[in-house]
Each structure stands twice: as structure tokens, then as C-alpha cells.
mmCIF file with all atom_site columns, C-alpha atoms in Angstrom:
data_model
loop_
_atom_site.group_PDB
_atom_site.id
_atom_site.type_symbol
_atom_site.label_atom_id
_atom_site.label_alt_id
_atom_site.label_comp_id
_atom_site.label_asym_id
_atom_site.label_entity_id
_atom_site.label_seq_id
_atom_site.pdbx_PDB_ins_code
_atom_site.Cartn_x
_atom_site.Cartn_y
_atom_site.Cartn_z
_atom_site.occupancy
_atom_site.B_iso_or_equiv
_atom_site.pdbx_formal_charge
_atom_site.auth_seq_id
_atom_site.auth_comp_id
_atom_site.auth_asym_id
_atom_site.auth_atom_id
_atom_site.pdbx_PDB_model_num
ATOM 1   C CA . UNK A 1 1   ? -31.263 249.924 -102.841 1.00 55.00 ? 15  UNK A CA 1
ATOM 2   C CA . UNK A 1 2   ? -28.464 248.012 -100.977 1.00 61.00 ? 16  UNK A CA 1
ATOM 3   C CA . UNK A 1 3   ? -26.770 245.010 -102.893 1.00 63.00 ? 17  UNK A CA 1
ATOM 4   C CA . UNK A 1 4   ? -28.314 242.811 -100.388 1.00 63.00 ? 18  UNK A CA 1
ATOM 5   C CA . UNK A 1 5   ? -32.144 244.203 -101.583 1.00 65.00 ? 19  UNK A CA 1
ATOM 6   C CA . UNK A 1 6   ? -30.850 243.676 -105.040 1.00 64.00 ? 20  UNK A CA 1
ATOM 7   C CA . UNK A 1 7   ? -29.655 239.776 -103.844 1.00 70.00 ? 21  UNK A CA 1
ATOM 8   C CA . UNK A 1 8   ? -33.061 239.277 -102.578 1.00 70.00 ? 22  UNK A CA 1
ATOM 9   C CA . UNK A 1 9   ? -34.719 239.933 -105.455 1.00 76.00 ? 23  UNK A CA 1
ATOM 10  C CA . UNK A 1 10  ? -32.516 237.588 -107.990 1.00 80.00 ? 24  UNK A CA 1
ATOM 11  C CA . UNK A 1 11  ? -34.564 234.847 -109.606 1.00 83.00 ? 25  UNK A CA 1
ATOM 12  C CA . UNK A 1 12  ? -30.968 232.732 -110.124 1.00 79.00 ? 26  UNK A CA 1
ATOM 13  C CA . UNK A 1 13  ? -31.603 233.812 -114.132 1.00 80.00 ? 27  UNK A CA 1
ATOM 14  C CA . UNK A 1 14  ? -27.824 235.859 -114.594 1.00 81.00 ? 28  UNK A CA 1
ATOM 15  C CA . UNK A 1 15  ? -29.660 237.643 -117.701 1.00 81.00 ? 29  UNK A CA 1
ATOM 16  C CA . UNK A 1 16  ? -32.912 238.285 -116.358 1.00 84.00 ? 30  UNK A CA 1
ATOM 17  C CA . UNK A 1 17  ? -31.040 239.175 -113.272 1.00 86.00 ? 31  UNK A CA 1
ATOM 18  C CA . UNK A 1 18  ? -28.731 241.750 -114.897 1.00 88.00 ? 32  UNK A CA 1
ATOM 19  C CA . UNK A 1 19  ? -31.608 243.441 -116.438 1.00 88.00 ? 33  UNK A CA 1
ATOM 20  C CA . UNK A 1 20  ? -33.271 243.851 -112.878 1.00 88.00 ? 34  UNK A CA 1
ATOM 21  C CA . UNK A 1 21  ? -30.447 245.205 -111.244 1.00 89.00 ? 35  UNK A CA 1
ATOM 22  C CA . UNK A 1 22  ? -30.408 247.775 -114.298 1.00 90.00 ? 36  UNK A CA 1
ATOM 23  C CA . UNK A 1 23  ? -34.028 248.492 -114.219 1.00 88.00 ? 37  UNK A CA 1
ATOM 24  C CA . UNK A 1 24  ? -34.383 249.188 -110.529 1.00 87.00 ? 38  UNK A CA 1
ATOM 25  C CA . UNK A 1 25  ? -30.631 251.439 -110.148 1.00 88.00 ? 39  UNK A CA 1
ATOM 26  C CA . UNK A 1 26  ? -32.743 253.650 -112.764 1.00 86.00 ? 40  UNK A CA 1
ATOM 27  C CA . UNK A 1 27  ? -35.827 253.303 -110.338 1.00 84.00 ? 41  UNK A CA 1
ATOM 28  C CA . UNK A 1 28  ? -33.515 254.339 -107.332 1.00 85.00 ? 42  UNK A CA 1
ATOM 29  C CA . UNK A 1 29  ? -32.204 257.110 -109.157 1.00 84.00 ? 43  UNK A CA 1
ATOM 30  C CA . UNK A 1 30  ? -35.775 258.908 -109.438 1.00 80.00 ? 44  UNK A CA 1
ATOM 31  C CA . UNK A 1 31  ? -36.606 258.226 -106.349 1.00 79.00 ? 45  UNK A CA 1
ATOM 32  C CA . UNK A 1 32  ? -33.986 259.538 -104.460 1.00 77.00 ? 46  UNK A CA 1
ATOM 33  C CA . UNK A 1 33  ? -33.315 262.138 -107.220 1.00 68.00 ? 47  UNK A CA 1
ATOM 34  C CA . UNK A 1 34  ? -32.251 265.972 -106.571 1.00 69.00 ? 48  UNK A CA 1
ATOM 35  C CA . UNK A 1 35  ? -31.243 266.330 -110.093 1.00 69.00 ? 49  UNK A CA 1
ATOM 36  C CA . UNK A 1 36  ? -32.820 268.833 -112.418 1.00 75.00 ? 50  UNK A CA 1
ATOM 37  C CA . UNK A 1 37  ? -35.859 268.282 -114.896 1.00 75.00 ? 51  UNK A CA 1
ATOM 38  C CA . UNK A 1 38  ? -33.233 267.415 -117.551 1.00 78.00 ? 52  UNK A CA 1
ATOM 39  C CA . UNK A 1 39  ? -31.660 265.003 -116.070 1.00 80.00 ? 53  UNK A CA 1
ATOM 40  C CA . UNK A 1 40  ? -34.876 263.292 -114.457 1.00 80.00 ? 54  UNK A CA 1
ATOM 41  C CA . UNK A 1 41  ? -36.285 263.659 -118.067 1.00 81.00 ? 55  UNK A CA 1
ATOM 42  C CA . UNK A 1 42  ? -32.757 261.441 -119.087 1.00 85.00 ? 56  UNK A CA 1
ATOM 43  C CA . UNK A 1 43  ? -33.067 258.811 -116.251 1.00 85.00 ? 57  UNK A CA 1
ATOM 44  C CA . UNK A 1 44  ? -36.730 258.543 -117.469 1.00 85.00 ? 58  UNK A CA 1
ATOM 45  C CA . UNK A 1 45  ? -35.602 258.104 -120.703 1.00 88.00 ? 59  UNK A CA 1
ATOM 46  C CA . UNK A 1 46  ? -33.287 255.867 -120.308 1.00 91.00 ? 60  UNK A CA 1
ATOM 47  C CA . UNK A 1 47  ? -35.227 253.593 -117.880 1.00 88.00 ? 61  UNK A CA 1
ATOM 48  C CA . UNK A 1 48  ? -37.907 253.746 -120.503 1.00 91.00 ? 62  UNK A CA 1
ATOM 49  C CA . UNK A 1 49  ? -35.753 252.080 -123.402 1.00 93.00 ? 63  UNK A CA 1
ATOM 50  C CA . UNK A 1 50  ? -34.182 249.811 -121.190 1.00 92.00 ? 64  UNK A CA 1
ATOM 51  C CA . UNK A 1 51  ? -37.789 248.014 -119.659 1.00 92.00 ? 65  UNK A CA 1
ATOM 52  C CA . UNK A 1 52  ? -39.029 247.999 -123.773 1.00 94.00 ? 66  UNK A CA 1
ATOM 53  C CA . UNK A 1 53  ? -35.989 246.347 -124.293 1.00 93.00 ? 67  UNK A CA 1
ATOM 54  C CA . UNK A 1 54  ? -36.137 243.788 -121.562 1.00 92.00 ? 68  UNK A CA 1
ATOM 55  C CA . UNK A 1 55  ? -39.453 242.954 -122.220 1.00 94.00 ? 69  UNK A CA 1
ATOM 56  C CA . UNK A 1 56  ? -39.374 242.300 -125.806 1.00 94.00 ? 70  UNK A CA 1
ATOM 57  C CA . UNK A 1 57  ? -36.431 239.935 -124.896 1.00 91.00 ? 71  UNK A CA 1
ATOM 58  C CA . UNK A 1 58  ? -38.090 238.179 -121.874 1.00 92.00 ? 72  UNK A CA 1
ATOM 59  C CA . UNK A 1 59  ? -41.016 237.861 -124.134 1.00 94.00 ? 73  UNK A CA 1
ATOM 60  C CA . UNK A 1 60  ? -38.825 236.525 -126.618 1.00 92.00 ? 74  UNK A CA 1
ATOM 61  C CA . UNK A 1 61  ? -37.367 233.994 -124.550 1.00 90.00 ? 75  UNK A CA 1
ATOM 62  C CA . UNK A 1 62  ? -40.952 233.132 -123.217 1.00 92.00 ? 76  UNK A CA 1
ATOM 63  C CA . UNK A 1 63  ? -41.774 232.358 -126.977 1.00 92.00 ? 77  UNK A CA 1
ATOM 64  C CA . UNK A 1 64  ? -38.958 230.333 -128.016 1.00 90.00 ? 78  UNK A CA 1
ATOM 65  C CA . UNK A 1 65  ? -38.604 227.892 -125.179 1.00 89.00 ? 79  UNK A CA 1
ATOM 66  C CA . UNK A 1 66  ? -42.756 228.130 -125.222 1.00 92.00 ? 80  UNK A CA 1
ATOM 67  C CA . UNK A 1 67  ? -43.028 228.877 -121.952 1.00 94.00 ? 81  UNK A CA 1
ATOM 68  C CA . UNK A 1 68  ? -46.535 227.701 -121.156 1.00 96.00 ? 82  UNK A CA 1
ATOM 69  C CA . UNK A 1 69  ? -47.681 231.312 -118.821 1.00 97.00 ? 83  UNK A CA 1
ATOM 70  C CA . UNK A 1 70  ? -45.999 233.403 -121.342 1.00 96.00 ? 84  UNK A CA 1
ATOM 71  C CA . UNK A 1 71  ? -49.685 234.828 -121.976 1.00 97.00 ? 85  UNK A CA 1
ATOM 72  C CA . UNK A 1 72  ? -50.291 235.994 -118.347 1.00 96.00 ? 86  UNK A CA 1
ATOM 73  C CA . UNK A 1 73  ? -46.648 237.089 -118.266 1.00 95.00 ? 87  UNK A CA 1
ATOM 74  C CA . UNK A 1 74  ? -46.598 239.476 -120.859 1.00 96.00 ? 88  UNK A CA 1
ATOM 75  C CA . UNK A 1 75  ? -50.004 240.935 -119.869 1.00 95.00 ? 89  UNK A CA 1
ATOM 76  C CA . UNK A 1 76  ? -48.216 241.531 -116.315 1.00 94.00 ? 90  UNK A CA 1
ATOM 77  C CA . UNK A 1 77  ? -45.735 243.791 -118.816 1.00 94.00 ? 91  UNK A CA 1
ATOM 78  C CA . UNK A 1 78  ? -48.641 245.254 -120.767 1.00 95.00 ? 92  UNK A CA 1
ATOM 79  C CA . UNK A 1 79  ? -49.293 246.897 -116.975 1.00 92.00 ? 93  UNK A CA 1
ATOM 80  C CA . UNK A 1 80  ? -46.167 247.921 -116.207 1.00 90.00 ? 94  UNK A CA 1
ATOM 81  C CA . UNK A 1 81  ? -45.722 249.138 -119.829 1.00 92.00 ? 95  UNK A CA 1
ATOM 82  C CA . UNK A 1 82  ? -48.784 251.462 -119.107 1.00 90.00 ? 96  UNK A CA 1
ATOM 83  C CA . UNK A 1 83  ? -47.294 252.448 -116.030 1.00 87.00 ? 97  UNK A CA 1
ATOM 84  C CA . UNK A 1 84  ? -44.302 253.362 -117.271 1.00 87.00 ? 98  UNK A CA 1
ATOM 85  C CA . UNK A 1 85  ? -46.362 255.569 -120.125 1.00 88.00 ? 99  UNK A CA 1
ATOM 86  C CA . UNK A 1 86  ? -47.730 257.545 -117.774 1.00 85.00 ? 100 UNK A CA 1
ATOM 87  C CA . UNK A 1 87  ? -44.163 258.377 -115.927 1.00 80.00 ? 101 UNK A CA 1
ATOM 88  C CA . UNK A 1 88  ? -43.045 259.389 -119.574 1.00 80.00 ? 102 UNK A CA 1
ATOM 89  C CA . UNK A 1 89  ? -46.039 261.601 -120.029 1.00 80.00 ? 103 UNK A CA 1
ATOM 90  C CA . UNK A 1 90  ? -44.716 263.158 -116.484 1.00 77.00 ? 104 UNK A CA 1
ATOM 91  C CA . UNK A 1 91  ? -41.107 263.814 -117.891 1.00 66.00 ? 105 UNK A CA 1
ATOM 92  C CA . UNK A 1 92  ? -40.850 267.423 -118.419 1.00 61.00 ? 106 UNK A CA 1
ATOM 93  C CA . UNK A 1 93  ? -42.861 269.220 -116.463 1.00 62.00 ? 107 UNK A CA 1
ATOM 94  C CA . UNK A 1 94  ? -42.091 270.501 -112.948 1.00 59.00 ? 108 UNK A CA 1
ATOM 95  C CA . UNK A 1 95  ? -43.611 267.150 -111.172 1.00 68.00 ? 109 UNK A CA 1
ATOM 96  C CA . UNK A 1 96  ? -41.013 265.826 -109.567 1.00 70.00 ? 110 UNK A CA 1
ATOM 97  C CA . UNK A 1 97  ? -42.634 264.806 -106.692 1.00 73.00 ? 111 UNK A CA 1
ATOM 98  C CA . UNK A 1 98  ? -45.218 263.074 -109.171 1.00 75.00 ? 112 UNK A CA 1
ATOM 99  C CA . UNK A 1 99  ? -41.954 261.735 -110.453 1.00 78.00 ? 113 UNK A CA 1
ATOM 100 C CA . UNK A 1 100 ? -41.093 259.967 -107.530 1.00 76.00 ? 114 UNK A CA 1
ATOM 101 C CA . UNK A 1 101 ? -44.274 258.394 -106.312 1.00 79.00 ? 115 UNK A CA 1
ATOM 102 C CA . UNK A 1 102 ? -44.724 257.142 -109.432 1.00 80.00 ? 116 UNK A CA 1
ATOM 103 C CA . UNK A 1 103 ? -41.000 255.783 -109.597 1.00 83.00 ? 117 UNK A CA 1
ATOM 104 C CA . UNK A 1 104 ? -41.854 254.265 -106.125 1.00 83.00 ? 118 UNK A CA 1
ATOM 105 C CA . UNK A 1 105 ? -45.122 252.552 -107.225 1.00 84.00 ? 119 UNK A CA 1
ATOM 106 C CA . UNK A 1 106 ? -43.327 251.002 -110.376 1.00 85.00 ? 120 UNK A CA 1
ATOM 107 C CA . UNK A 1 107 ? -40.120 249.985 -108.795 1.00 85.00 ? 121 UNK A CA 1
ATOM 108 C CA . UNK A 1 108 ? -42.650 248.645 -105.965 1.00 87.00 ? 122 UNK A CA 1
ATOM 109 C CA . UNK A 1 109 ? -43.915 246.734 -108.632 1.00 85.00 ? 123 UNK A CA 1
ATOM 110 C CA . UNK A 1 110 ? -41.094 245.097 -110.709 1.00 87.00 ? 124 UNK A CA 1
ATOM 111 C CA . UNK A 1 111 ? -40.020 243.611 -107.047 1.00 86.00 ? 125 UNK A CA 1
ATOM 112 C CA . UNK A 1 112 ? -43.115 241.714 -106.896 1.00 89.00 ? 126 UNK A CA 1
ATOM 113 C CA . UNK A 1 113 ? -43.219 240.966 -110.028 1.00 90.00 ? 127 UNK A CA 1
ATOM 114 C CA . UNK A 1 114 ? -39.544 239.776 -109.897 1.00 89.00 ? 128 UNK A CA 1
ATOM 115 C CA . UNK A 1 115 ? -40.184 237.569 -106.708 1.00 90.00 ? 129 UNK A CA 1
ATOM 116 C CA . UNK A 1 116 ? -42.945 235.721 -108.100 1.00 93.00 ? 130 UNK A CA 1
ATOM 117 C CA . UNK A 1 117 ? -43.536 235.865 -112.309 1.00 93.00 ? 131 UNK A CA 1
ATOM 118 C CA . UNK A 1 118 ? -39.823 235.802 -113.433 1.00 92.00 ? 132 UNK A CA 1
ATOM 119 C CA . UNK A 1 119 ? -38.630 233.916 -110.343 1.00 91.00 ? 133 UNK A CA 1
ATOM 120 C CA . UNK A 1 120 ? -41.648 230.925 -112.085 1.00 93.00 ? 134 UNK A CA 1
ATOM 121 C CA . UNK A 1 121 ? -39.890 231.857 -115.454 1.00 93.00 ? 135 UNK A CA 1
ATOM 122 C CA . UNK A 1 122 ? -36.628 231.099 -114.506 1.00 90.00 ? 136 UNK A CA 1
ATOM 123 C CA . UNK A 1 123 ? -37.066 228.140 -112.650 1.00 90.00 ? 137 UNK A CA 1
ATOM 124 C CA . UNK A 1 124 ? -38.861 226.686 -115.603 1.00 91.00 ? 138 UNK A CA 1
ATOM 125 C CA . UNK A 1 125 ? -35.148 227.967 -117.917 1.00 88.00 ? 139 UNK A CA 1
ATOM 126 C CA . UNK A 1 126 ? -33.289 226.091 -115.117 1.00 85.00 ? 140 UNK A CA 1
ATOM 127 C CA . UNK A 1 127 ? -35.686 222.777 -114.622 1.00 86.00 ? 141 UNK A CA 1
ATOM 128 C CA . UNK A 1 128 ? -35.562 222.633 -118.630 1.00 82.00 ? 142 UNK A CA 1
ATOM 129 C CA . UNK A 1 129 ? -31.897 223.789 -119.047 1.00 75.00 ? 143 UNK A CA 1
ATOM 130 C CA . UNK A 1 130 ? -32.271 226.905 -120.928 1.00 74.00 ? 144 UNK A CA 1
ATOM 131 C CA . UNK A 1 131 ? -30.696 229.392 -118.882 1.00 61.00 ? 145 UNK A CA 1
ATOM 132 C CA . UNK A 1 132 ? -27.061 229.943 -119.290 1.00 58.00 ? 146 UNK A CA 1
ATOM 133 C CA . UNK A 1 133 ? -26.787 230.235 -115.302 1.00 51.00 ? 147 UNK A CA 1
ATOM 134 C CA . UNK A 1 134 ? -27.970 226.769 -115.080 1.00 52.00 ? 148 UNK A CA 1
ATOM 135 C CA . UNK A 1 135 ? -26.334 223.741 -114.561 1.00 41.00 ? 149 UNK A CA 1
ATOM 136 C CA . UNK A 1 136 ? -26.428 222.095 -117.885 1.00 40.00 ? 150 UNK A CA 1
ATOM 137 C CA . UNK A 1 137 ? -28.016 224.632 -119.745 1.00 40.00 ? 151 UNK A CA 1
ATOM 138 C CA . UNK A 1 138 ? -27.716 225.210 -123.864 1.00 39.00 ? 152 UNK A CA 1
ATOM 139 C CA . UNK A 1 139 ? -29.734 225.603 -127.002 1.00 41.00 ? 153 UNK A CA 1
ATOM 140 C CA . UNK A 1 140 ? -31.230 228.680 -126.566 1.00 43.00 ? 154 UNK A CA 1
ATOM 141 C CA . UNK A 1 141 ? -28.337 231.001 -125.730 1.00 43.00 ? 155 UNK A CA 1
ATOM 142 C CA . UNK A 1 142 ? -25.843 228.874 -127.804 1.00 39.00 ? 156 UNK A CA 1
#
């Protein structure tokens, strides 16, 4: 994915933004992987712990500033979450090409779900000064 694809899907949130850019290099990595099954089985991993980890934070976030479609958010994440179970039950075996249509599907899906849930998210951070990219913004990440 070029930087520009990466600038396209930025929701003006520099946190939520850095975790994207994370989350889909992983993405890119097993789809356009010709590494062996260990080091899919790493990338896998690795993407794994790092969408648990955003998501518990977004969700957070969503929490403590009460952000009023937290609800429908996180069940958007319960789907991806599932998604990204069934990619870990894939790590391991000889799948790779299993590997990367999945990979494409999710990363397919964490670019719409970027553009339009956490792009609503963080325009509600910015229009209530939350976000640290903001203009104006404090309390939360103080």
C-alpha cells in the first residue's frame, strides 16, 4: 500500500491513525508475502496482538469520552475480531493462499471501516476536543 493509500484512509485522529498504518503494513505483508509458514505464522501473530490491542483502546476511548455509537462500533470489532480468529486458526498449516485471501478480505475491511466508523469517531474527538491532533484538544490524553 503506497503512502498516498495510507493518506487516504487517515481519519485526522494521529493515534487512531498510527494504529491503522500499523494494522494494514501487517495486512500488506500477508498479502504480498513469499515468506515461509514461520514467518507468515509471526506476521499473523503479530497483527493479531496489535488489532486486540487497538481495539481495547479505541473501545476505551469510546467509553471514556461516552461516545454515543460506541455500541455499534465495537460490534463492527466483534466482526473483525472473528475474522481475524479464523486467519489465526489458518496460521500453521500450508494455506497460504487461504492466508492471503483472507488477509485481503480483512484489510478490505478495516479500509471501510476506517473511512466511515472511526473517521465518525474522530470527528466527534475533534468537534469535542479530545483528540490530541485537534485544535484545542485535552482531558483525555492529558
Amino acid at each position: 500500500m503506497s503512502n498516498q493509500e495510507m493518506k487516504d484512509h487517515e481519519t485526522g485522529s494521529a493515534i487512531l491513525d498510527r494504529d491503522h498504518r500499523i494494522l494494514l503494513s501487517f495486512l500488506q505483508k500477508l498479502v504480498s508475502s513469499s515468506e515461509s509458514p514461520a514467518d507468515i505464522n509471526y506476521i499473523t501473530a503479530q497483527f493479531r496482538a496489535y488489532l486486540d490491542s487497538h481495539f481495547e483502546n479505541e473501545e476505551e476511548l469510546m467509553e471514556r469520552c461516552q461516545y454515543p455509537e460506541r455500541h455499534a462500533h465495537r460490534m463492527e470489532h466483534d466482526q473483525m475480531r472473528r475474522h481475524a480468529e479464523r486467519l489465526s486458526q489458518l496460521e500453521g498449516s500450508a494455506q497460504s493462499d487461504a492466508i492471503r485471501t483472507l488477509s485481503l478480505l480483512i484489510q478490505s475491511w478495516i479500509q471501510v471501516h476506517i473511512d466511515r466508523t472511526d473517521r465518525e469517531f474522530a470527528d466527534y474527538l475533534c468537534q469535542h476536543h479530545i483528540a490530541p491532533s485537534c485544535t484545542g484538544a485535552s482531558g483525555l490524553f492529558d
